XYZ file of N, CA and C in Angstrom:
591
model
N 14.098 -15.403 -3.751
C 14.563 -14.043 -4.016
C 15.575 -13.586 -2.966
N 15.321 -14.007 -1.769
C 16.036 -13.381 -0.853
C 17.615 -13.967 -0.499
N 17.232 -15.427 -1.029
C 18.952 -15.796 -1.244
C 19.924 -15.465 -2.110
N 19.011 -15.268 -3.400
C 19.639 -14.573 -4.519
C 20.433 -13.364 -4.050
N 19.428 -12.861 -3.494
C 19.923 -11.517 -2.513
C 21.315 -11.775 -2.205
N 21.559 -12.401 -0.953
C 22.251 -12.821 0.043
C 23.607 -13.029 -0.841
N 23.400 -14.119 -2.036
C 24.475 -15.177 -2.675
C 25.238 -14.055 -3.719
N 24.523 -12.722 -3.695
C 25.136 -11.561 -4.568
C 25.770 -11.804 -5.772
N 24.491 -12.763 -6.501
C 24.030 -13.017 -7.776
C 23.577 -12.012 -8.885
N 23.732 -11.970 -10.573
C 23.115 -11.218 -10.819
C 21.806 -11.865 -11.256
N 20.181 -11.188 -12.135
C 19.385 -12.093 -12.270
C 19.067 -11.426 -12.996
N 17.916 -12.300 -13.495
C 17.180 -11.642 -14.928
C 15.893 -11.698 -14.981
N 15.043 -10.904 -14.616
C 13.659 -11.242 -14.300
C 12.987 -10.493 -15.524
N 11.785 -11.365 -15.558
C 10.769 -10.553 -16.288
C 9.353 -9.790 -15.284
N 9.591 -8.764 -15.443
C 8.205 -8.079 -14.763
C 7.033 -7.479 -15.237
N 6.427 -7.610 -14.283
C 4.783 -6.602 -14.651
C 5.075 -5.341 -14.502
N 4.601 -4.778 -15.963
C 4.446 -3.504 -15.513
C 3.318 -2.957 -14.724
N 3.258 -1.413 -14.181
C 2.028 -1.334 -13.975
C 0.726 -1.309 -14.726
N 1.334 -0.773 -15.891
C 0.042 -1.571 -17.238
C -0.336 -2.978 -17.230
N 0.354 -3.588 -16.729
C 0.507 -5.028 -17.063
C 0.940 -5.444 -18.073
N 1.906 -4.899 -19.058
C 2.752 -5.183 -19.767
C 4.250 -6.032 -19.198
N 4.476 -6.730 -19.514
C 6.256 -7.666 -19.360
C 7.113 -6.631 -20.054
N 8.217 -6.796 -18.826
C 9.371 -6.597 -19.782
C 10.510 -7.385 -19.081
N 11.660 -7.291 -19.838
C 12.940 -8.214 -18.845
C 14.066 -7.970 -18.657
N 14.634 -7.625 -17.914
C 15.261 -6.879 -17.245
C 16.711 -7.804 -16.543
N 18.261 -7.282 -17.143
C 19.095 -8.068 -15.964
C 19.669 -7.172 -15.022
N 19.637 -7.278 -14.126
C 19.664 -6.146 -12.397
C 20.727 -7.240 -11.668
N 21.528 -6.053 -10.924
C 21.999 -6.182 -9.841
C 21.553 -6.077 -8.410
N 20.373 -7.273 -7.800
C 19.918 -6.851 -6.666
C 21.220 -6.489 -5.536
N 20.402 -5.574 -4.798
C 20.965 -4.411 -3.796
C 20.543 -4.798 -2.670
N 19.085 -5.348 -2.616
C 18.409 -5.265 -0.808
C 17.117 -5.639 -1.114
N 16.127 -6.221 -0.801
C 14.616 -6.377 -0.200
C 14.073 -5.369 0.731
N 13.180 -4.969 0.437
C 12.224 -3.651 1.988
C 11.015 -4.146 1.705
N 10.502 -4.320 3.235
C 9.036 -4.185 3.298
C 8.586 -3.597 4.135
N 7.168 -3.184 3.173
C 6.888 -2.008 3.359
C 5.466 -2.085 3.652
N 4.254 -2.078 4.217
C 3.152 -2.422 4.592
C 2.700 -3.348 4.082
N 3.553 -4.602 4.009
C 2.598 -5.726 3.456
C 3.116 -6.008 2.116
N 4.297 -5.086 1.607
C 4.349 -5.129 0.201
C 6.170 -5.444 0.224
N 6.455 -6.376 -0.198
C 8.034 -6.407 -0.355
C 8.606 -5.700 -1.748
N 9.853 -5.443 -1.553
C 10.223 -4.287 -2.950
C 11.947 -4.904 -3.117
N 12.146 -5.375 -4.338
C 13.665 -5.255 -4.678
C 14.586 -4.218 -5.059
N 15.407 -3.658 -4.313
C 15.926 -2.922 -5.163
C 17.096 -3.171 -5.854
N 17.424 -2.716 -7.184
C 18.246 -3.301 -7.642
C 19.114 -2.086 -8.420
N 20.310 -2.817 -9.254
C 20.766 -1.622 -10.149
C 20.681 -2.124 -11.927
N 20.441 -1.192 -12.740
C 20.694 -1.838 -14.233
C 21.368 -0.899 -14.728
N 22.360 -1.530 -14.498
C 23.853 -0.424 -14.909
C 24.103 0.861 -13.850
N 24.225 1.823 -14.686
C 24.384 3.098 -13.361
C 22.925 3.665 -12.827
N 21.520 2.657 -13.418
C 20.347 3.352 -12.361
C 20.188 2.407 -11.506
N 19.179 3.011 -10.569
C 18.659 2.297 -9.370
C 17.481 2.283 -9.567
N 16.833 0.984 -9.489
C 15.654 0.905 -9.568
C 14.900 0.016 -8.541
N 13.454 0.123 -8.260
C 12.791 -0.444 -7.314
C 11.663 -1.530 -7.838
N 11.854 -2.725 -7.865
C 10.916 -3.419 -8.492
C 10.102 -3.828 -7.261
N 8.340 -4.350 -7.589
C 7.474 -4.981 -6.588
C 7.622 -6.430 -6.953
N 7.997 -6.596 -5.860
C 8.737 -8.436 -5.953
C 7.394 -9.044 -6.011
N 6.045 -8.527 -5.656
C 4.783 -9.533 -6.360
C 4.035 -9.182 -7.725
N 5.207 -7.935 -8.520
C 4.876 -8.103 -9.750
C 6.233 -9.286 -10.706
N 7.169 -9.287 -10.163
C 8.040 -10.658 -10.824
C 7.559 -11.666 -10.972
N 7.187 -12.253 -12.416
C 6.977 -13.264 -12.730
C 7.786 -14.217 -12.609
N 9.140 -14.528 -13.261
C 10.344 -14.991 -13.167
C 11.409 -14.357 -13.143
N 11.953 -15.309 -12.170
C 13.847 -15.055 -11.663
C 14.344 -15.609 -11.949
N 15.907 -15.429 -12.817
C 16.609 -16.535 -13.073
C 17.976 -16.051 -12.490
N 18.993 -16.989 -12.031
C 20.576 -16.071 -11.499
C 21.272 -16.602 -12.229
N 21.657 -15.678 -12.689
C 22.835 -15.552 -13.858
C 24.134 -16.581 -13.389
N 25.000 -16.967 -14.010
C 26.650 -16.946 -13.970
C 27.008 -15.973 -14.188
N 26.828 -14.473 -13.175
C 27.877 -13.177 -12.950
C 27.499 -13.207 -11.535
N 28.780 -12.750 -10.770
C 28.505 -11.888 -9.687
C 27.755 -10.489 -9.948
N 26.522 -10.051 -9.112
C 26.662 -8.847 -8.614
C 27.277 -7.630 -8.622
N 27.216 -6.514 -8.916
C 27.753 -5.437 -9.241
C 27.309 -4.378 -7.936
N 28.054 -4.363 -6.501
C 27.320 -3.491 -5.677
C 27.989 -1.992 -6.266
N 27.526 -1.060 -6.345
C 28.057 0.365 -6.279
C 28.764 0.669 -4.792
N 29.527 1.060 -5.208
C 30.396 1.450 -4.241
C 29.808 2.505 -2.723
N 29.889 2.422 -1.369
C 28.979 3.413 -0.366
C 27.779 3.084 -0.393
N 27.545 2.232 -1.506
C 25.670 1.567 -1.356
C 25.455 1.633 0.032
N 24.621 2.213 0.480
C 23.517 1.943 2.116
C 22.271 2.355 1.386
N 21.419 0.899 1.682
C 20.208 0.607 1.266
C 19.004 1.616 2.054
N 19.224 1.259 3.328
C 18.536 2.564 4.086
C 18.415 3.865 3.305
N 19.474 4.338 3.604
C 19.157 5.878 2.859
C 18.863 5.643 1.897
N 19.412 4.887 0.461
C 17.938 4.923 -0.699
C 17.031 5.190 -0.525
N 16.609 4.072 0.328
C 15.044 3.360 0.355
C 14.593 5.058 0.830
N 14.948 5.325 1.357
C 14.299 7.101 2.324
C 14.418 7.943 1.287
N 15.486 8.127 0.267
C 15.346 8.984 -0.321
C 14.292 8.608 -1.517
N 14.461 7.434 -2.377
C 14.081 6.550 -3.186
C 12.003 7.209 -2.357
N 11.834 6.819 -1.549
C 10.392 6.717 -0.902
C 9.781 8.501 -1.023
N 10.672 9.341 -0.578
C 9.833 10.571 -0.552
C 9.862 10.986 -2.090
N 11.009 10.908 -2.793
C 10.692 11.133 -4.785
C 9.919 10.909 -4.704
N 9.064 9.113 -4.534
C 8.140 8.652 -5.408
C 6.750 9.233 -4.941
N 7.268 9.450 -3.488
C 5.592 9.869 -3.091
C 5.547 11.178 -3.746
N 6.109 12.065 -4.137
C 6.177 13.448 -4.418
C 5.704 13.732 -5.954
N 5.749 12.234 -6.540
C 4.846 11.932 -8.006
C 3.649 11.553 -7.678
N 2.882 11.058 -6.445
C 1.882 10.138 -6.555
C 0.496 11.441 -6.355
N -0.749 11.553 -7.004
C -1.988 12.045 -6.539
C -2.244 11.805 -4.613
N -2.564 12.530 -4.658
C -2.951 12.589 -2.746
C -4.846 12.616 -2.998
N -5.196 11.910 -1.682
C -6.109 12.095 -1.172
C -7.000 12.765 0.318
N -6.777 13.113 1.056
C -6.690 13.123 2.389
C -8.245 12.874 2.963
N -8.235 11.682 3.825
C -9.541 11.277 4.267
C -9.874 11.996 5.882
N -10.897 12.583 5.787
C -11.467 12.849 7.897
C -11.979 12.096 8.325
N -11.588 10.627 9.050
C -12.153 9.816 9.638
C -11.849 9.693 11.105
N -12.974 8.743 11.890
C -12.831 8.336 13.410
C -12.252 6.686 13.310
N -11.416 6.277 13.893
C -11.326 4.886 14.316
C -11.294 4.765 15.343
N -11.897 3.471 15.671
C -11.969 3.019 17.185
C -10.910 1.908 17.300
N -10.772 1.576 18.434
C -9.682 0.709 18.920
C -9.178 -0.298 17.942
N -9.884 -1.352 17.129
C -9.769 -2.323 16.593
C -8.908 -1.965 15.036
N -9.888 -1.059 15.201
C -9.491 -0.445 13.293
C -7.892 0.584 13.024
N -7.993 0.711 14.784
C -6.537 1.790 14.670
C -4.777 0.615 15.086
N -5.921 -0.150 15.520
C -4.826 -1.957 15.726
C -4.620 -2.301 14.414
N -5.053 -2.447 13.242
C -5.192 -2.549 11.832
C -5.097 -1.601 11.030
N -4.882 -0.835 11.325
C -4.887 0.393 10.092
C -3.317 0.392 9.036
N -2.341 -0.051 9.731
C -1.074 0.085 8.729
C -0.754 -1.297 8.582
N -1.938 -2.203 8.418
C -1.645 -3.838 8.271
C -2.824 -4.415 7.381
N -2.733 -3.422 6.316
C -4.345 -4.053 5.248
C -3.084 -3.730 3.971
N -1.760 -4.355 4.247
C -1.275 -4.254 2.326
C -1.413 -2.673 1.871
N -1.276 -3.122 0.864
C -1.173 -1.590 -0.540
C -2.254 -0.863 0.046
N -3.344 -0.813 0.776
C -4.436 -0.313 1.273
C -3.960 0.599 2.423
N -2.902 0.999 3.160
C -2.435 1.502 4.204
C -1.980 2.686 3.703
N -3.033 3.518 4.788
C -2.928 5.150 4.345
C -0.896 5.592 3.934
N -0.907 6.441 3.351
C 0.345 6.798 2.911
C 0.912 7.832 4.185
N 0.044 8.697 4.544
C 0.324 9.418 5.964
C -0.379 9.735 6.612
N -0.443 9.732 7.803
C -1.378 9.988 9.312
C -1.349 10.590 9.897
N -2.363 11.730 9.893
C -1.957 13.041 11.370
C -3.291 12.237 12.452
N -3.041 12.127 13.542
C -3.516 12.020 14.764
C -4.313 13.803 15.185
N -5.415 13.762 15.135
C -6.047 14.879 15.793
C -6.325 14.660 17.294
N -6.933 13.852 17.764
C -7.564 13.589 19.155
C -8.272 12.470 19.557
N -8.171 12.107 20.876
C -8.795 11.049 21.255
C -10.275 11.201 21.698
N -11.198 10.473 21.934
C -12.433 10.504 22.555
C -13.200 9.165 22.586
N -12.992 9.022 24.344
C -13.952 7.332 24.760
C -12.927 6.227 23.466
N -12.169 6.456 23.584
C -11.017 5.001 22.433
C -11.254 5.203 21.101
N -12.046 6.311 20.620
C -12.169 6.227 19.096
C -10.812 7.764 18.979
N -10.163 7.588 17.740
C -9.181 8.545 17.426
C -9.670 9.066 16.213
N -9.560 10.306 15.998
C -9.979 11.408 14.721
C -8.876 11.764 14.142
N -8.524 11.262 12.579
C -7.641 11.122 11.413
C -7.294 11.997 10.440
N -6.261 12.203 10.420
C -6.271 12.683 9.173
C -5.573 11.427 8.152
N -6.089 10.928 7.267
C -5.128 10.003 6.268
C -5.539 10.056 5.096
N -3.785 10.336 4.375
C -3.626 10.240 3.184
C -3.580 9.304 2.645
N -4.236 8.907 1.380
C -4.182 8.124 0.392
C -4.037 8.486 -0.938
N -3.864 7.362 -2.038
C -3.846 7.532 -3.437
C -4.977 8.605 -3.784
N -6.336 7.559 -3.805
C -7.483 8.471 -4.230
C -8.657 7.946 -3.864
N -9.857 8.389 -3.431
C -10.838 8.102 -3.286
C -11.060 6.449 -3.122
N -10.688 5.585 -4.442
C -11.018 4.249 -4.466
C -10.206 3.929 -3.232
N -9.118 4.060 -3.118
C -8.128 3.289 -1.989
C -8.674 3.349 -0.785
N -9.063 4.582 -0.519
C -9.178 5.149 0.597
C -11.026 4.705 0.979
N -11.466 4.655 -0.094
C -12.994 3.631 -0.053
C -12.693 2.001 0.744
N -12.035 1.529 -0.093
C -11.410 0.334 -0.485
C -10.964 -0.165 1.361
N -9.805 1.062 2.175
C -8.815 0.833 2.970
C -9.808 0.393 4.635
N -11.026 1.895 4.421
C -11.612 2.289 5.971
C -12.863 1.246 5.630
N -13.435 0.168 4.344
C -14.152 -1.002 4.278
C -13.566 -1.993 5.119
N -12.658 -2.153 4.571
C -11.410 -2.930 5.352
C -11.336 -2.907 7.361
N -11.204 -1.466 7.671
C -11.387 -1.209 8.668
C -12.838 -1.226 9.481
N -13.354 -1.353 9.080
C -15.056 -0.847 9.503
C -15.377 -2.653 10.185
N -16.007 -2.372 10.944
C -17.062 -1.218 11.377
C -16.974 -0.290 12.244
N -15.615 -0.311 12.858
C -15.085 0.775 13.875
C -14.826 2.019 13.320
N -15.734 2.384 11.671
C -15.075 3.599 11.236
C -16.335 4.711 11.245
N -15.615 5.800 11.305
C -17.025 6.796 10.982
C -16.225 7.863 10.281
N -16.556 7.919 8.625
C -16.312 8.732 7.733
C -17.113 10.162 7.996
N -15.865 11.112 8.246
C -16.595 12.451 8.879
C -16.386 13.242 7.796
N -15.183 13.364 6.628
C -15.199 13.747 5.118
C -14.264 13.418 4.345
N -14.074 14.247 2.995
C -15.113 14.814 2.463
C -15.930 13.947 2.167
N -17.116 14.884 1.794
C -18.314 14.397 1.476
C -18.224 13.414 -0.088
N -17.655 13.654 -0.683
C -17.379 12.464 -1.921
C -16.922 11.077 -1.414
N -16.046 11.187 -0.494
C -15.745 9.929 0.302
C -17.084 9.374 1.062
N -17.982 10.384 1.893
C -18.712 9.317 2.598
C -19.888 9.313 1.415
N -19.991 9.889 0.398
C -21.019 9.252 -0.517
C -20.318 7.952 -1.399
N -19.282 7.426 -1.402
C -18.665 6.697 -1.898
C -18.945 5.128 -0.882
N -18.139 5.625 0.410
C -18.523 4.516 1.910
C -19.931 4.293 1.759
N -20.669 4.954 1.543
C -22.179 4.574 1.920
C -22.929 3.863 0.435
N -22.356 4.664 -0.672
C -22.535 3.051 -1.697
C -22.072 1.835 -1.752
N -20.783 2.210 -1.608
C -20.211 0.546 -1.719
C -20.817 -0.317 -0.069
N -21.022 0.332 0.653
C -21.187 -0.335 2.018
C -22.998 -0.859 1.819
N -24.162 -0.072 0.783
C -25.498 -0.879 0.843
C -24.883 -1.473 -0.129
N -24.336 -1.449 -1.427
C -24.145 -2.448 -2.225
C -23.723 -4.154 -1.425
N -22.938 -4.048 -1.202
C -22.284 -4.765 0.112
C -23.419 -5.936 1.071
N -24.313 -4.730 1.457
C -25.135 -5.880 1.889
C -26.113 -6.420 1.382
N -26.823 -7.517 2.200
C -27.652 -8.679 1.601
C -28.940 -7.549 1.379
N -29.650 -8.104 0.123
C -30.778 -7.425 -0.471
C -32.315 -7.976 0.255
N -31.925 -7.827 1.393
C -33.539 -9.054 2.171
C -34.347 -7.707 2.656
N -35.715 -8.403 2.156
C -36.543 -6.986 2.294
C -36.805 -6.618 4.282
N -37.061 -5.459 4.483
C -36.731 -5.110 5.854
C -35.846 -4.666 6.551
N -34.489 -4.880 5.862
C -32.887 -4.502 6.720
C -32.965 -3.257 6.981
N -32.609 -3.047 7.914
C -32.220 -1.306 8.092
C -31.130 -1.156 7.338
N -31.058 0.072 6.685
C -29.958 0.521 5.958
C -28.884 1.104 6.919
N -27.886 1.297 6.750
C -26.640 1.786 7.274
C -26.215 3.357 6.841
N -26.333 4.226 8.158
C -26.646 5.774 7.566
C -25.242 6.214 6.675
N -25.159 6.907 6.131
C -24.414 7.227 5.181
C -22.976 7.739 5.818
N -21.872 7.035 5.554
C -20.523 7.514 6.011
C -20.034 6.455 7.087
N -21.098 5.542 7.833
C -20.425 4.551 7.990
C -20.298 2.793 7.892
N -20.043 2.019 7.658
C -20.071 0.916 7.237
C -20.113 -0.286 8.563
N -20.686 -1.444 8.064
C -21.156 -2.527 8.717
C -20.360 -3.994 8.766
N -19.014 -4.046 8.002
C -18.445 -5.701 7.537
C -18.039 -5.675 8.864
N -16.989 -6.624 9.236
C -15.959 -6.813 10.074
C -14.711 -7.058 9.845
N -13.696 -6.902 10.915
C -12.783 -6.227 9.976
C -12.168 -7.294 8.944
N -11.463 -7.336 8.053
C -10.786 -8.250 7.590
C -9.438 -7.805 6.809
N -9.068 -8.501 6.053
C -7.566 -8.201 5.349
C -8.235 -7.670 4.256
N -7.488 -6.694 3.923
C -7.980 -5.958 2.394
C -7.416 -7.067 1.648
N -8.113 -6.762 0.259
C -6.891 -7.331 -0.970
C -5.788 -6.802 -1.494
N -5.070 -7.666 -1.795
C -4.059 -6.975 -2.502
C -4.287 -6.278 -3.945
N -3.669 -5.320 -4.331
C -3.955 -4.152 -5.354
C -2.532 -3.808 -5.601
N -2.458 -3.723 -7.279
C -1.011 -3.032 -7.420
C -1.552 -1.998 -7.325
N -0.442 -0.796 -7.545
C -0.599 0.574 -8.192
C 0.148 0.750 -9.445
C-alpha cells in the first residue's frame, strides 16, 4: 500500500464496509496516517475525499493511470480537519477512572481501544485520576480490561457494573476464589484486540 502511495498510482480496491458489506472503489491515494494502532488511506474519488481503514481493504490493485493529486493538497491539515468532523458524528462516552503507572505507559497503545480524549485530573502515590472518552460503554469496558490490573473504575456506575461482570466472568470458576470487588479488575496487562467501528 505504501508504495502504491509513493509510485502515485491510481488503484482499485474493494472494501469492508462497516456493515461488512464490499464495495469497490477506484481512488486516488493522497497519504497513509496512523493513528493509535490503526493505519488510514486517504484518498480522492473524483472531487471527494475520503478516508478508508487500510485493515478493512481486502484487495488492491494499481491501475495503468497516474494519480490525480488536487491541487494545495497538505495531508496534515485534512487529516485535522477530516478527524474533528468525524469525531463530532461519533456517540461519546466519558469514563472516571485511576491508572497506575503501567496502565498509563499503555493507555494510547491498545489499537481501536484507545480512549478518544483525556483530561488528566491529578496525581496520587503514581496512580493518575482520568477523565476518558470513548465510543460507548463496550469500548471503554473492553479498553481499562486491557489496562487492568492497574485500574480502578471510580464511574459511572454502569461502567463499573459492566468491569465487574465481564472481569468475574473472566475468571476461573474454582470453588473458593475470592471474588474481585466491583469496579476493579484482575488480568494483566495485554494488547487489546483489534475491533472495527
Amino acid at each position: 500500500m505504501a508504495a502504491t502511495v509513493r509510485d502515485d498510482r491510481r488503484l482499485r480496491i474493494e472494501y469492508r464496509r462497516p456493515d461488512r458489506s464490499p464495495s469497490t472503489s477506484d481512488i486516488d491515494p493522497l497519504g497513509l496516517v496512523h493513528k493509535t494502532g490503526t493505519w488510514y488511506l486517504v484518498a480522492a474519488r473524483g472531487t471527494t475525499r475520503r478516508v478508508f481503514r487500510v485493515d478493512r481493504v481486502i484487495t488492491a490493485t494499481t491501475l495503468d493511470a497516474p494519480a490525480q493529486r488536487p491541487a494545495g493538497f497538505e495531508l496534515t491539515t485534512f487529516w485535522q480537519d477530516w478527524k474533528q468532523s468525524y469525531v463530532r458524528t461519533l456517540p461519546t462516552f466519558e469514563a472516571h477512572a485511576r491508572l497506575g503507572p503501567t496502565a498509563m505507559r499503555f493507555r494510547n497503545r491498545i489499537g481501536p481501544l484507545a480512549p478518544r480524549e483525556v483530561t488528566d485530573k491529578r496525581v496520587d502515590d503514581d496512580w493518575t485520576e482520568l477523565r476518558l472518552t470513548f465510543d460507548d460503554t463496550h469500548v471503554a469496558t473492553a479498553a481499562l480490561l486491557a489496562l487492568s490490573p492497574e485500574v480502578e473504575v471510580l464511574g459511572p456506575p454502569r461502567l463499573r457494573t459492566s468491569i465487574a461482570t465481564a472481569d468475574h466472568e473472566s475468571l476461573p470458576q474454582t470453588r473458593g476464589e475470592r471474588q474481585a470487588p466491583a469496579g476493579t479488575t484482575r488480568q494483566t496487562p495485554r494488547e487489546a484486540p483489534r475491533e472495527g467501528r
